Amino acid sequence: MNNDIERYFKKGDLIPAIVREESTGEVLMLAYMNRESLAKTFETGETWFYSRSRQELWHKGATSGHIQKIVDIYTDCDDDTLLINVVQTGAACHTGNHSCFYTKIWEK
């Protein structure tokens, strides 16, 4: 395992993080991390993100109780996207849906 945080921020100050339910493989959400949120994620074993709209850190589930316990984290081949497998408590989406990806916009 390589937790050298700087390697993930060579292309910018934020890195996309895809969050997936460990037991089902369902994609729950996409969020962004900065150096501080990734460090807090490593430190606590729960997800922390950087809110681009509020321009601040947020601990997923801090107010709702819908926390994400990390099982493992993968990086892609370019070290510029993270895949985080979690055990999700409650809904991942702020709308109350389990996943943020519930609106189908196209089907073959």
Coordinates of N, CA, C and O in Angstrom, one line a residue:
M1 N 0.8 -1.2 0.0 CA 0.0 0.0 0.0 C 0.9 1.2 0.0 O 1.9 1.3 0.7
N2 N 0.5 2.2 -0.7 CA 1.2 3.5 -0.8 C 0.3 4.6 -0.5 O -0.6 5.0 -1.2
N3 N 0.5 5.2 0.7 CA -0.3 6.3 1.2 C 0.4 7.6 1.0 O 0.2 8.6 1.8
D4 N 1.3 7.7 0.1 CA 2.0 9.0 -0.2 C 1.0 9.9 -0.9 O 0.8 9.8 -2.1
I5 N 0.4 10.7 -0.2 CA -0.8 11.5 -0.6 C -0.4 12.4 -1.8 O -1.2 12.6 -2.7
E6 N 0.8 13.0 -1.9 CA 1.1 13.9 -2.9 C 1.0 13.3 -4.3 O 0.7 13.9 -5.3
R7 N 1.3 12.0 -4.4 CA 1.2 11.3 -5.7 C -0.1 11.4 -6.4 O -0.2 11.3 -7.6
Y8 N -1.2 11.6 -5.7 CA -2.5 11.7 -6.2 C -2.9 13.1 -6.6 O -4.0 13.3 -7.2
F9 N -2.1 14.1 -6.4 CA -2.5 15.4 -6.6 C -1.5 16.1 -7.6 O -1.3 17.3 -7.6
K10 N -0.9 15.3 -8.5 CA 0.1 15.9 -9.4 C -0.7 16.7 -10.5 O -0.1 17.6 -11.1
K11 N -1.9 16.4 -10.8 CA -2.7 17.0 -11.9 C -3.6 18.1 -11.4 O -4.2 18.8 -12.1
G12 N -3.7 18.3 -10.0 CA -4.6 19.3 -9.5 C -4.8 19.1 -8.0 O -4.3 18.2 -7.4
D13 N -5.6 20.1 -7.5 CA -5.8 20.1 -6.0 C -7.0 19.1 -5.6 O -7.1 18.9 -4.4
L14 N -7.7 18.6 -6.5 CA -8.8 17.7 -6.2 C -8.7 16.4 -7.0 O -8.3 16.5 -8.2
I15 N -9.1 15.3 -6.4 CA -9.1 14.1 -7.1 C -10.6 13.5 -7.0 O -11.2 13.5 -5.9
P16 N -11.1 12.9 -8.1 CA -12.4 12.3 -8.0 C -12.3 11.0 -7.2 O -11.4 10.2 -7.3
A17 N -13.4 10.7 -6.4 CA -13.5 9.5 -5.6 C -14.8 8.9 -5.9 O -15.9 9.4 -5.6
I18 N -14.8 7.7 -6.5 CA -16.0 6.9 -6.8 C -16.2 6.0 -5.5 O -15.3 5.3 -5.1
V19 N -17.4 6.1 -5.0 CA -17.7 5.3 -3.8 C -18.6 4.2 -4.1 O -19.7 4.4 -4.8
R20 N -18.2 3.0 -3.8 CA -19.0 1.8 -4.2 C -19.3 0.9 -2.9 O -18.5 0.8 -2.0
E21 N -20.5 0.4 -2.9 CA -21.0 -0.5 -1.9 C -20.2 -1.8 -2.0 O -20.2 -2.5 -3.0
E22 N -19.4 -2.2 -1.0 CA -18.5 -3.3 -1.0 C -19.3 -4.6 -1.2 O -18.9 -5.5 -2.0
S23 N -20.4 -4.8 -0.6 CA -21.1 -6.1 -0.7 C -21.8 -6.3 -2.0 O -22.0 -7.5 -2.4
T24 N -22.2 -5.3 -2.8 CA -22.9 -5.4 -4.0 C -22.2 -4.9 -5.2 O -22.6 -5.3 -6.4
G25 N -21.2 -4.1 -5.1 CA -20.5 -3.4 -6.2 C -21.3 -2.2 -6.7 O -20.8 -1.6 -7.7
E26 N -22.4 -1.9 -6.1 CA -23.2 -0.7 -6.6 C -22.5 0.6 -6.4 O -21.9 0.8 -5.3
V27 N -22.4 1.4 -7.4 CA -21.8 2.7 -7.3 C -22.8 3.6 -6.5 O -23.9 3.8 -6.9
L28 N -22.3 4.2 -5.4 CA -23.1 5.0 -4.6 C -23.1 6.5 -4.9 O -24.1 7.2 -4.9
M29 N -21.9 6.9 -5.2 CA -21.7 8.4 -5.4 C -20.3 8.7 -6.0 O -19.4 7.8 -6.0
L30 N -20.2 9.9 -6.4 CA -18.9 10.4 -6.9 C -18.7 11.7 -6.1 O -19.6 12.6 -6.0
A31 N -17.6 11.9 -5.5 CA -17.3 13.1 -4.7 C -15.8 13.4 -5.0 O -15.1 12.7 -5.8
Y32 N -15.3 14.5 -4.4 CA -13.9 14.9 -4.6 C -13.2 15.0 -3.3 O -13.8 15.3 -2.3
M33 N -11.9 14.7 -3.4 CA -11.1 14.8 -2.2 C -9.9 15.8 -2.5 O -9.4 15.9 -3.6
N34 N -9.5 16.5 -1.4 CA -8.3 17.2 -1.5 C -7.3 16.5 -0.5 O -7.6 15.5 0.0
R35 N -6.1 17.1 -0.4 CA -5.1 16.4 0.4 C -5.6 16.2 1.9 O -5.4 15.1 2.4
E36 N -6.2 17.2 2.4 CA -6.7 17.1 3.8 C -7.8 16.0 4.0 O -7.7 15.3 5.0
S37 N -8.7 16.0 3.1 CA -9.8 15.0 3.2 C -9.3 13.6 3.0 O -9.7 12.7 3.7
L38 N -8.3 13.4 2.1 CA -7.8 12.1 1.9 C -7.0 11.7 3.2 O -7.1 10.5 3.6
A39 N -6.2 12.6 3.7 CA -5.5 12.3 5.0 C -6.4 11.9 6.1 O -6.2 10.9 6.8
K40 N -7.5 12.6 6.2 CA -8.5 12.3 7.3 C -9.2 11.0 7.0 O -9.5 10.2 7.9
T41 N -9.4 10.7 5.8 CA -10.0 9.4 5.4 C -9.1 8.2 5.8 O -9.5 7.3 6.4
F42 N -7.8 8.4 5.5 CA -6.8 7.4 5.9 C -6.8 7.2 7.4 O -6.7 6.2 8.0
E43 N -6.8 8.4 8.1 CA -6.7 8.4 9.6 C -7.9 7.8 10.3 O -7.7 7.1 11.3
T44 N -9.1 8.1 9.8 CA -10.3 7.7 10.5 C -11.0 6.4 10.0 O -11.8 5.8 10.7
G45 N -10.7 6.0 8.7 CA -11.3 4.8 8.2 C -12.7 5.1 7.7 O -13.5 4.1 7.4
E46 N -13.1 6.3 7.7 CA -14.4 6.8 7.1 C -14.2 7.8 6.1 O -13.1 8.5 6.1
T47 N -15.2 8.0 5.2 CA -14.9 8.9 4.1 C -15.1 10.4 4.5 O -16.0 10.8 5.2
W48 N -14.1 11.2 4.0 CA -14.1 12.6 4.1 C -14.0 13.2 2.7 O -13.2 12.6 1.9
F49 N -14.7 14.2 2.4 CA -14.6 14.8 1.0 C -14.4 16.3 1.1 O -14.5 16.9 2.2
Y50 N -14.1 16.9 0.0 CA -14.1 18.3 -0.1 C -15.3 18.8 -1.0 O -15.5 18.4 -2.1
S51 N -16.1 19.6 -0.4 CA -17.3 20.2 -1.1 C -16.8 21.3 -2.0 O -16.4 22.4 -1.5
R52 N -17.0 21.1 -3.3 CA -16.7 22.2 -4.2 C -17.6 23.4 -4.1 O -17.2 24.5 -4.3
S53 N -18.9 23.1 -3.8 CA -19.9 24.2 -3.7 C -19.7 25.0 -2.4 O -19.8 26.3 -2.4
R54 N -19.4 24.3 -1.3 CA -19.3 25.0 0.0 C -17.8 25.4 0.3 O -17.5 26.1 1.2
Q55 N -16.9 24.8 -0.5 CA -15.5 25.0 -0.3 C -15.0 24.7 1.1 O -14.3 25.5 1.7
E56 N -15.4 23.5 1.5 CA -15.0 23.1 2.9 C -15.0 21.5 2.9 O -15.6 20.9 2.1
L57 N -14.3 21.0 3.9 CA -14.3 19.6 4.2 C -15.7 19.1 4.7 O -16.3 19.9 5.4
W58 N -16.0 17.9 4.4 CA -17.2 17.3 5.0 C -17.0 15.8 5.2 O -16.4 15.1 4.4
H59 N -17.4 15.4 6.4 CA -17.4 14.0 6.8 C -18.7 13.4 6.4 O -19.7 13.7 7.0
K60 N -18.7 12.4 5.5 CA -19.9 11.8 5.0 C -20.6 11.2 6.2 O -20.1 10.3 6.9
G61 N -21.9 11.6 6.4 CA -22.7 11.1 7.5 C -22.6 11.8 8.8 O -23.2 11.4 9.8
A62 N -21.8 12.8 8.9 CA -21.6 13.5 10.2 C -22.9 14.1 10.7 O -23.2 14.0 11.9
T63 N -23.8 14.6 9.9 CA -25.1 15.1 10.4 C -26.2 14.1 10.2 O -27.1 14.0 11.0
S64 N -26.2 13.2 9.2 CA -27.3 12.3 8.9 C -27.1 11.0 9.6 O -28.0 10.2 9.8
G65 N -25.9 10.6 10.0 CA -25.6 9.3 10.6 C -25.3 8.3 9.5 O -25.1 7.1 9.8
H66 N -25.4 8.6 8.2 CA -25.2 7.7 7.1 C -23.7 7.6 6.7 O -23.3 8.0 5.7
I67 N -23.0 7.1 7.7 CA -21.5 7.0 7.5 C -21.1 6.0 6.5 O -21.8 5.0 6.2
Q68 N -19.9 6.1 6.0 CA -19.3 5.1 5.1 C -18.0 4.6 5.7 O -17.0 5.3 5.9
K69 N -18.0 3.4 6.2 CA -16.9 2.7 6.7 C -16.1 2.1 5.6 O -16.6 1.3 4.8
I70 N -14.8 2.4 5.5 CA -14.0 2.0 4.3 C -13.5 0.6 4.5 O -13.0 0.2 5.6
V71 N -13.7 -0.2 3.4 CA -13.2 -1.5 3.3 C -11.8 -1.5 2.7 O -10.8 -2.0 3.2
D72 N -11.7 -0.8 1.6 CA -10.4 -0.6 0.9 C -10.5 0.5 -0.1 O -11.6 1.0 -0.4
I73 N -9.3 1.0 -0.6 CA -9.3 2.0 -1.5 C -8.3 1.6 -2.6 O -7.2 1.2 -2.4
Y74 N -8.7 1.8 -3.9 CA -7.9 1.6 -5.0 C -7.7 2.9 -5.8 O -8.5 3.8 -5.7
T75 N -6.5 3.0 -6.5 CA -6.3 4.1 -7.4 C -6.3 3.5 -8.8 O -6.0 2.3 -9.0
D76 N -6.5 4.4 -9.8 CA -6.5 3.9 -11.1 C -5.0 3.9 -11.6 O -4.1 4.3 -10.9
C77 N -4.8 3.5 -12.9 CA -3.5 3.4 -13.4 C -2.7 4.7 -13.5 O -1.5 4.7 -13.5
D78 N -3.4 5.8 -13.5 CA -2.7 7.2 -13.6 C -2.6 7.8 -12.2 O -2.2 9.0 -12.2
D79 N -3.1 7.2 -11.2 CA -3.1 7.8 -9.8 C -3.9 9.1 -9.8 O -3.6 10.0 -9.1
D80 N -5.0 9.2 -10.6 CA -5.8 10.5 -10.6 C -7.3 10.2 -10.4 O -8.1 11.2 -10.6
T81 N -7.7 9.0 -10.0 CA -9.0 8.7 -9.6 C -9.0 7.6 -8.5 O -8.2 6.7 -8.6
L82 N -9.8 7.8 -7.5 CA -9.9 6.8 -6.4 C -11.2 6.0 -6.5 O -12.2 6.5 -6.9
L83 N -11.1 4.7 -6.2 CA -12.3 3.8 -6.0 C -12.3 3.4 -4.6 O -11.4 2.7 -4.1
I84 N -13.4 3.8 -3.9 CA -13.4 3.5 -2.4 C -14.6 2.5 -2.2 O -15.7 2.8 -2.4
N85 N -14.3 1.4 -1.7 CA -15.3 0.4 -1.3 C -15.6 0.6 0.1 O -14.7 0.6 1.0
V86 N -16.9 0.7 0.4 CA -17.4 1.0 1.7 C -18.5 0.1 2.2 O -19.2 -0.6 1.4
V87 N -18.8 0.1 3.5 CA -20.0 -0.4 4.1 C -20.8 0.8 4.4 O -20.4 1.6 5.2
Q88 N -21.9 1.0 3.7 CA -22.8 2.2 3.8 C -23.8 2.0 4.9 O -24.5 1.0 4.8
T89 N -23.9 2.9 5.8 CA -25.0 2.9 6.7 C -26.0 3.9 6.2 O -25.8 5.1 6.0
G90 N -27.3 3.4 6.0 CA -28.3 4.3 5.5 C -28.1 4.6 4.1 O -27.5 3.9 3.3
A91 N -28.7 5.8 3.7 CA -28.6 6.3 2.3 C -27.3 7.0 2.0 O -26.8 7.8 2.9
A92 N -26.7 6.8 0.8 CA -25.5 7.5 0.5 C -25.9 8.9 -0.1 O -25.1 9.9 0.0
C93 N -27.1 9.0 -0.7 CA -27.5 10.2 -1.4 C -28.2 11.2 -0.4 O -29.0 10.7 0.4
H94 N -28.0 12.5 -0.6 CA -28.7 13.4 0.3 C -30.2 13.5 0.0 O -30.9 14.0 0.8
T95 N -30.6 12.9 -1.1 CA -32.1 12.8 -1.4 C -32.8 11.7 -0.6 O -34.0 11.6 -0.7
G96 N -32.0 10.8 0.0 CA -32.6 9.7 0.7 C -32.5 8.4 0.0 O -32.8 7.3 0.5
N97 N -32.1 8.5 -1.3 CA -31.9 7.3 -2.1 C -30.6 6.6 -1.7 O -29.6 7.3 -1.2
H98 N -30.5 5.3 -1.8 CA -29.3 4.5 -1.4 C -28.1 5.0 -2.2 O -27.0 5.1 -1.7
S99 N -28.3 5.2 -3.5 CA -27.3 5.6 -4.4 C -27.6 6.9 -5.0 O -28.8 7.2 -5.2
C100 N -26.7 7.7 -5.3 CA -26.9 9.0 -6.0 C -27.3 8.7 -7.5 O -27.8 9.6 -8.2
F101 N -27.0 7.5 -8.0 CA -27.3 7.2 -9.4 C -28.6 6.5 -9.5 O -28.6 5.2 -9.8
Y102 N -29.7 7.2 -9.5 CA -31.0 6.6 -9.5 C -31.8 7.1 -10.7 O -32.9 6.6 -10.9
T103 N -31.3 8.0 -11.4 CA -32.1 8.6 -12.6 C -31.5 8.1 -13.9 O -30.4 8.5 -14.3
K104 N -32.3 7.3 -14.6 CA -31.9 6.7 -15.9 C -32.2 7.8 -16.9 O -33.3 8.3 -17.0
I105 N -31.2 8.1 -17.8 CA -31.4 9.1 -18.8 C -31.3 8.5 -20.2 O -31.6 9.2 -21.2
W106 N -30.9 7.2 -20.3 CA -30.8 6.6 -21.6 C -30.8 5.1 -21.5 O -30.3 4.6 -20.5
E107 N -31.5 4.4 -22.4 CA -31.5 2.9 -22.4 C -31.5 2.4 -23.8 O -32.3 3.0 -24.6
K108 N -30.8 1.4 -24.1 CA -30.8 0.8 -25.4 C -31.9 -0.1 -25.6 O -32.3 -0.9 -24.7

